[in-house]
Amino acid sequence: MKLNILSIILLFSISISSQEKKETTKPVPEAKSFFTNHQITNRGKIIRYKAVASEMYLKNDSEEAVASIWSVAYIQEGVSDMTKRPVTFVFNGGPGSASVWLHMGMLGPKLVKVNSDAKEDDGAAPYNLVDNKNGLFDLTDLVFIDPVGTGYSRVIGKGKVKDYWGLNEDAKSIAKFIRQWVTKNNRWFSPKFIAGESFGTVRAAAVANALEEGGQNMSLNGLILISQALDYEGSTSVHDNITSYLTYLPSMAATAWYHKKAGQGKSLESFIDECRNYTYDSYAPALYKGSLLSEAEQNKVAEKLSYFTGLDKAYILKSNLRVLMHRFQKELLADQGLALGRLDGRFMGDEVDDLTDGPHLGDASSYQISGAYTAAINHYMSSDLNVSMDRPYITSNDKVYKNWNWRTLPEGKQWEPSFVNVTRKLAETMRRNTEMRVMVASGYYDLICPFFVI
């Protein structure tokens, strides 16, 4: 009798526990979609297109919706044969960044107008949206993707962020989204491309690789890598990383030239070529010689680095011939109390504290335009695309980056002591898919993803 009572109590407890678990899982709402029709002129050609701003649900093995991926797709109308019409999937980086920057700053039909030469801040509202007359609509349809945790994308139901906030996890989720989008829109025969920026280039290479797996092999026609960062050793300016001292030097030279601190009287291209050659032929051997450099050799290297970077020779000697990027940002215009931007070294911020080890206000090239971009995407979504959502559009999410799993191999290899590197993945994909082409586009003044890494 006692055993039966205990069994009943145990079963009752399990039942309550299961009910509580069910109640803590929020019901999954119906995915939302918004359709509008537009036209634009690109390179003299009038193009009619439909815009589809929508959620797409990703499901787990039990066919339960666990993540919502938000995208905005622009599809040309009146195309007789869609198998000949390319489609390009676009995302930014971070990790933790929505696609707003490429969407409203480069490839979308409407662009937010900010000063392109970094001469002034974006200020406060109102801002201006202009037609992107130099866009790609005459060449390709576009799908802007916001990974989980950015834009309107999020985990839902039983979904967990840990299943998406990681190098491999992220690539699998975006690959899954692309397959579903292609299937839903009957675009398996269409030429397919990916355009990614910064960490988005890492994602692009990883997604291209992931698309070859999962029982639905999809071969891409090409990748567009903007501000490529495939190997983080070359784009991580930290002590004792000799590679980064080499890769960042030409970017410092270009930025010093722009601010009239070095290379005056020479064209940017000739000055950069001179710096490249010095880096290859002289700076690399000097760094590897290390403490074996004589005092005369140290002075000679310091003079040359001063010539290229615009920094005082004494400062370079005190830096042991190794200037970290965040210190360069603070030091180049220290006489004016200004710190350089990181995403774009042309931007300048007026620092409150002139003695910090690097900019303390943040990245001037970010905070001086983010207000305009955030306002633009919100205004554009509601006014032009008729989007109405029950949550804010997240342009940048620090939580994603801070909780990111940088594992690069399935067996659990971490970023430390190794840097993230997906170049081998890309090389393998290109060898399996010999028709895939890769375009790399970098900026001279990019002080995060140096162009010399290429």
mmCIF file of C-alpha atoms in Angstrom, residues 66 126 172 302 351 384 429 438 444:
data_model
loop_
_atom_site.group_PDB
_atom_site.id
_atom_site.type_symbol
_atom_site.label_atom_id
_atom_site.label_comp_id
_atom_site.label_asym_id
_atom_site.label_seq_id
_atom_site.Cartn_x
_atom_site.Cartn_y
_atom_site.Cartn_z
ATOM 1 C CA VAL A 66 13.482 26.762 -32.832
ATOM 2 C CA PRO A 126 16.152 64.024 -39.812
ATOM 3 C CA LYS A 172 24.973 25.631 -40.355
ATOM 4 C CA ALA A 302 62.506 53.295 -36.323
ATOM 5 C CA GLU A 351 38.607 62.399 -26.898
ATOM 6 C CA ASP A 384 8.664 51.631 -47.588
ATOM 7 C CA THR A 429 35.567 24.228 -51.229
ATOM 8 C CA VAL A 438 36.006 34.579 -55.230
ATOM 9 C CA TYR A 444 42.949 51.275 -47.628
#
